[in-house]
Amino acid sequence: LQLRSLLTRRNLATKPSYIQDGPPPGGYPEVRFKKSIPDKGPGNVALILGLGAFVTYGWYFTIQSIHMRNRIKVESYDTRMTLLPYLQAEEDKRYLEVREIMDAKEAELMKDVPGWTPKSHTFETVEWMRPKAMPY
């Protein structure tokens, strides 16, 4: 009930019993709102020079890695060219073995055909040409 009696119109319209705070005599001091942030960090020239040094460093090592990769490619190519005669000899040996088997099969299949000579070729060329594919 006390709260209800305090909130009546009559009590709300009367002068409050407390004293409101006001500004001190002479007013409040001036509020400084001007931007006064000190300059921090390197200047523009230093940033540009640093960026240039960083990019130069990166390009230097990129070019060095490209040169190294090219040297490795040349070494790999030289290795292949060194091994090529040996690989070609092995391929020629395999080709002759398969060719002998094919000639034997041809002689067996065509033995009853009159006028057929084994190892005769339908098309005679001046130079030997490697077959495109070997039927196995």
PDB file of C-alpha atoms in Angstrom:
ATOM      1  CA  LEU A   1       0.000   0.000   0.000  1.00  0.00           C
ATOM      2  CA  GLN A   2       2.830   2.422   0.625  1.00  0.00           C
ATOM      3  CA  LEU A   3       4.023   2.061  -2.961  1.00  0.00           C
ATOM      4  CA  ARG A   4       0.547   2.765  -4.231  1.00  0.00           C
ATOM      5  CA  SER A   5       0.280   5.914  -2.182  1.00  0.00           C
ATOM      6  CA  LEU A   6       3.654   7.112  -3.476  1.00  0.00           C
ATOM      7  CA  LEU A   7       2.577   6.698  -7.107  1.00  0.00           C
ATOM      8  CA  THR A   8      -0.550   8.795  -6.898  1.00  0.00           C
ATOM      9  CA  ARG A   9      -0.864  11.928  -9.007  1.00  0.00           C
ATOM     10  CA  ARG A  10      -0.661  14.138  -6.055  1.00  0.00           C
ATOM     11  CA  ASN A  11       2.658  12.782  -4.887  1.00  0.00           C
ATOM     12  CA  LEU A  12       4.101  12.785  -8.428  1.00  0.00           C
ATOM     13  CA  ALA A  13       3.191  16.446  -8.988  1.00  0.00           C
ATOM     14  CA  THR A  14       4.828  17.706  -5.823  1.00  0.00           C
ATOM     15  CA  LYS A  15       8.379  18.935  -5.662  1.00  0.00           C
ATOM     16  CA  PRO A  16      10.910  16.144  -5.207  1.00  0.00           C
ATOM     17  CA  SER A  17      12.620  15.895  -1.878  1.00  0.00           C
ATOM     18  CA  TYR A  18      16.118  15.500  -3.326  1.00  0.00           C
ATOM     19  CA  ILE A  19      18.510  18.093  -4.809  1.00  0.00           C
ATOM     20  CA  GLN A  20      19.558  17.522  -8.419  1.00  0.00           C
ATOM     21  CA  ASP A  21      23.262  17.646  -9.288  1.00  0.00           C
ATOM     22  CA  GLY A  22      24.373  20.462 -11.544  1.00  0.00           C
ATOM     23  CA  PRO A  23      27.603  21.532 -13.131  1.00  0.00           C
ATOM     24  CA  PRO A  24      30.400  22.615 -10.834  1.00  0.00           C
ATOM     25  CA  PRO A  25      31.037  26.307 -10.476  1.00  0.00           C
ATOM     26  CA  GLY A  26      32.935  27.526 -13.521  1.00  0.00           C
ATOM     27  CA  GLY A  27      31.669  24.631 -15.672  1.00  0.00           C
ATOM     28  CA  TYR A  28      33.235  21.395 -16.764  1.00  0.00           C
ATOM     29  CA  PRO A  29      36.702  21.328 -18.388  1.00  0.00           C
ATOM     30  CA  GLU A  30      36.881  21.312 -22.201  1.00  0.00           C
ATOM     31  CA  VAL A  31      36.657  17.868 -23.809  1.00  0.00           C
ATOM     32  CA  ARG A  32      39.449  17.257 -26.337  1.00  0.00           C
ATOM     33  CA  PHE A  33      37.948  15.437 -29.279  1.00  0.00           C
ATOM     34  CA  LYS A  34      40.515  16.350 -31.933  1.00  0.00           C
ATOM     35  CA  LYS A  35      42.297  13.377 -33.583  1.00  0.00           C
ATOM     36  CA  SER A  36      45.732  13.172 -32.055  1.00  0.00           C
ATOM     37  CA  ILE A  37      46.940   9.667 -32.951  1.00  0.00           C
ATOM     38  CA  PRO A  38      50.726   9.524 -33.148  1.00  0.00           C
ATOM     39  CA  ASP A  39      52.285   8.228 -36.389  1.00  0.00           C
ATOM     40  CA  LYS A  40      53.369   4.635 -35.947  1.00  0.00           C
ATOM     41  CA  GLY A  41      55.244   2.281 -38.245  1.00  0.00           C
ATOM     42  CA  PRO A  42      57.412   2.812 -41.307  1.00  0.00           C
ATOM     43  CA  GLY A  43      56.716   5.455 -43.895  1.00  0.00           C
ATOM     44  CA  ASN A  44      55.546   4.932 -47.456  1.00  0.00           C
ATOM     45  CA  VAL A  45      59.041   4.878 -48.947  1.00  0.00           C
ATOM     46  CA  ALA A  46      60.190   2.235 -46.476  1.00  0.00           C
ATOM     47  CA  LEU A  47      57.123   0.102 -47.257  1.00  0.00           C
ATOM     48  CA  ILE A  48      57.712   0.338 -51.013  1.00  0.00           C
ATOM     49  CA  LEU A  49      61.410  -0.488 -50.626  1.00  0.00           C
ATOM     50  CA  GLY A  50      60.578  -3.442 -48.382  1.00  0.00           C
ATOM     51  CA  LEU A  51      58.014  -4.732 -50.864  1.00  0.00           C
ATOM     52  CA  GLY A  52      60.525  -4.346 -53.714  1.00  0.00           C
ATOM     53  CA  ALA A  53      63.155  -6.278 -51.750  1.00  0.00           C
ATOM     54  CA  PHE A  54      60.676  -9.029 -50.941  1.00  0.00           C
ATOM     55  CA  VAL A  55      59.563  -9.383 -54.580  1.00  0.00           C
ATOM     56  CA  THR A  56      63.180  -9.360 -55.811  1.00  0.00           C
ATOM     57  CA  TYR A  57      64.071 -12.084 -53.310  1.00  0.00           C
ATOM     58  CA  GLY A  58      61.117 -14.206 -54.490  1.00  0.00           C
ATOM     59  CA  TRP A  59      61.927 -13.775 -58.187  1.00  0.00           C
ATOM     60  CA  TYR A  60      65.583 -14.633 -57.574  1.00  0.00           C
ATOM     61  CA  PHE A  61      64.724 -17.978 -55.997  1.00  0.00           C
ATOM     62  CA  THR A  62      61.999 -18.649 -58.570  1.00  0.00           C
ATOM     63  CA  ILE A  63      64.514 -18.188 -61.402  1.00  0.00           C
ATOM     64  CA  GLN A  64      67.053 -20.342 -59.555  1.00  0.00           C
ATOM     65  CA  SER A  65      64.496 -23.161 -59.251  1.00  0.00           C
ATOM     66  CA  ILE A  66      63.637 -22.848 -62.965  1.00  0.00           C
ATOM     67  CA  HIS A  67      67.329 -23.191 -63.846  1.00  0.00           C
ATOM     68  CA  MET A  68      67.645 -26.223 -61.567  1.00  0.00           C
ATOM     69  CA  ARG A  69      64.578 -27.830 -63.128  1.00  0.00           C
ATOM     70  CA  ASN A  70      66.011 -27.245 -66.611  1.00  0.00           C
ATOM     71  CA  ARG A  71      69.311 -28.846 -65.577  1.00  0.00           C
ATOM     72  CA  ILE A  72      67.408 -31.873 -64.278  1.00  0.00           C
ATOM     73  CA  LYS A  73      65.482 -32.097 -67.577  1.00  0.00           C
ATOM     74  CA  VAL A  74      68.731 -31.985 -69.576  1.00  0.00           C
ATOM     75  CA  GLU A  75      70.251 -34.668 -67.361  1.00  0.00           C
ATOM     76  CA  SER A  76      67.153 -36.848 -67.772  1.00  0.00           C
ATOM     77  CA  TYR A  77      67.242 -36.352 -71.555  1.00  0.00           C
ATOM     78  CA  ASP A  78      70.956 -37.231 -71.677  1.00  0.00           C
ATOM     79  CA  THR A  79      70.292 -40.359 -69.633  1.00  0.00           C
ATOM     80  CA  ARG A  80      67.543 -41.433 -72.023  1.00  0.00           C
ATOM     81  CA  MET A  81      69.751 -40.795 -75.048  1.00  0.00           C
ATOM     82  CA  THR A  82      72.521 -42.851 -73.431  1.00  0.00           C
ATOM     83  CA  LEU A  83      70.194 -45.786 -72.769  1.00  0.00           C
ATOM     84  CA  LEU A  84      68.425 -45.593 -76.129  1.00  0.00           C
ATOM     85  CA  PRO A  85      70.806 -47.906 -78.091  1.00  0.00           C
ATOM     86  CA  TYR A  86      70.482 -50.606 -75.424  1.00  0.00           C
ATOM     87  CA  LEU A  87      66.694 -50.300 -75.342  1.00  0.00           C
ATOM     88  CA  GLN A  88      66.583 -50.378 -79.161  1.00  0.00           C
ATOM     89  CA  ALA A  89      68.728 -53.526 -79.212  1.00  0.00           C
ATOM     90  CA  GLU A  90      66.365 -55.235 -76.781  1.00  0.00           C
ATOM     91  CA  GLU A  91      63.367 -54.188 -78.888  1.00  0.00           C
ATOM     92  CA  ASP A  92      65.019 -55.471 -82.074  1.00  0.00           C
ATOM     93  CA  LYS A  93      65.763 -58.808 -80.384  1.00  0.00           C
ATOM     94  CA  ARG A  94      62.141 -59.096 -79.242  1.00  0.00           C
ATOM     95  CA  TYR A  95      60.955 -58.173 -82.727  1.00  0.00           C
ATOM     96  CA  LEU A  96      63.073 -60.901 -84.345  1.00  0.00           C
ATOM     97  CA  GLU A  97      61.792 -63.506 -81.889  1.00  0.00           C
ATOM     98  CA  VAL A  98      58.160 -62.566 -82.582  1.00  0.00           C
ATOM     99  CA  ARG A  99      58.864 -62.422 -86.327  1.00  0.00           C
ATOM    100  CA  GLU A 100      60.274 -65.963 -86.296  1.00  0.00           C
ATOM    101  CA  ILE A 101      57.153 -67.206 -84.509  1.00  0.00           C
ATOM    102  CA  MET A 102      54.930 -65.425 -87.044  1.00  0.00           C
ATOM    103  CA  ASP A 103      56.920 -66.838 -89.993  1.00  0.00           C
ATOM    104  CA  ALA A 104      56.615 -70.362 -88.542  1.00  0.00           C
ATOM    105  CA  LYS A 105      52.841 -69.926 -88.164  1.00  0.00           C
ATOM    106  CA  GLU A 106      52.626 -68.550 -91.712  1.00  0.00           C
ATOM    107  CA  ALA A 107      54.575 -71.525 -93.130  1.00  0.00           C
ATOM    108  CA  GLU A 108      52.319 -73.930 -91.233  1.00  0.00           C
ATOM    109  CA  LEU A 109      49.110 -72.257 -92.447  1.00  0.00           C
ATOM    110  CA  MET A 110      50.178 -71.760 -96.083  1.00  0.00           C
ATOM    111  CA  LYS A 111      51.972 -75.085 -96.704  1.00  0.00           C
ATOM    112  CA  ASP A 112      49.109 -76.411 -98.862  1.00  0.00           C
ATOM    113  CA  VAL A 113      48.835 -73.283-101.044  1.00  0.00           C
ATOM    114  CA  PRO A 114      50.595 -73.787-104.380  1.00  0.00           C
ATOM    115  CA  GLY A 115      53.059 -71.045-105.383  1.00  0.00           C
ATOM    116  CA  TRP A 116      53.323 -69.577-101.913  1.00  0.00           C
ATOM    117  CA  THR A 117      56.831 -69.032-100.645  1.00  0.00           C
ATOM    118  CA  PRO A 118      57.363 -68.522 -96.939  1.00  0.00           C
ATOM    119  CA  LYS A 119      58.595 -65.109 -95.822  1.00  0.00           C
ATOM    120  CA  SER A 120      57.487 -63.535 -99.064  1.00  0.00           C
ATOM    121  CA  HIS A 121      56.034 -60.090 -98.708  1.00  0.00           C
ATOM    122  CA  THR A 122      53.139 -58.725-100.679  1.00  0.00           C
ATOM    123  CA  PHE A 123      54.576 -55.256-100.909  1.00  0.00           C
ATOM    124  CA  GLU A 124      58.262 -54.907-101.697  1.00  0.00           C
ATOM    125  CA  THR A 125      59.876 -51.651-100.678  1.00  0.00           C
ATOM    126  CA  VAL A 126      63.379 -50.384-101.243  1.00  0.00           C
ATOM    127  CA  GLU A 127      64.118 -49.740 -97.598  1.00  0.00           C
ATOM    128  CA  TRP A 128      63.089 -51.639 -94.508  1.00  0.00           C
ATOM    129  CA  MET A 129      60.233 -50.049 -92.621  1.00  0.00           C
ATOM    130  CA  ARG A 130      59.446 -50.836 -89.032  1.00  0.00           C
ATOM    131  CA  PRO A 131      55.941 -52.289 -88.628  1.00  0.00           C
ATOM    132  CA  LYS A 132      53.421 -50.008 -86.974  1.00  0.00           C
ATOM    133  CA  ALA A 133      52.093 -52.665 -84.628  1.00  0.00           C
ATOM    134  CA  MET A 134      52.971 -56.255 -83.969  1.00  0.00           C
ATOM    135  CA  PRO A 135      50.096 -58.744 -83.790  1.00  0.00           C
ATOM    136  CA  TYR A 136      50.784 -61.056 -80.863  1.00  0.00           C
TER     137      TYR A 136
END
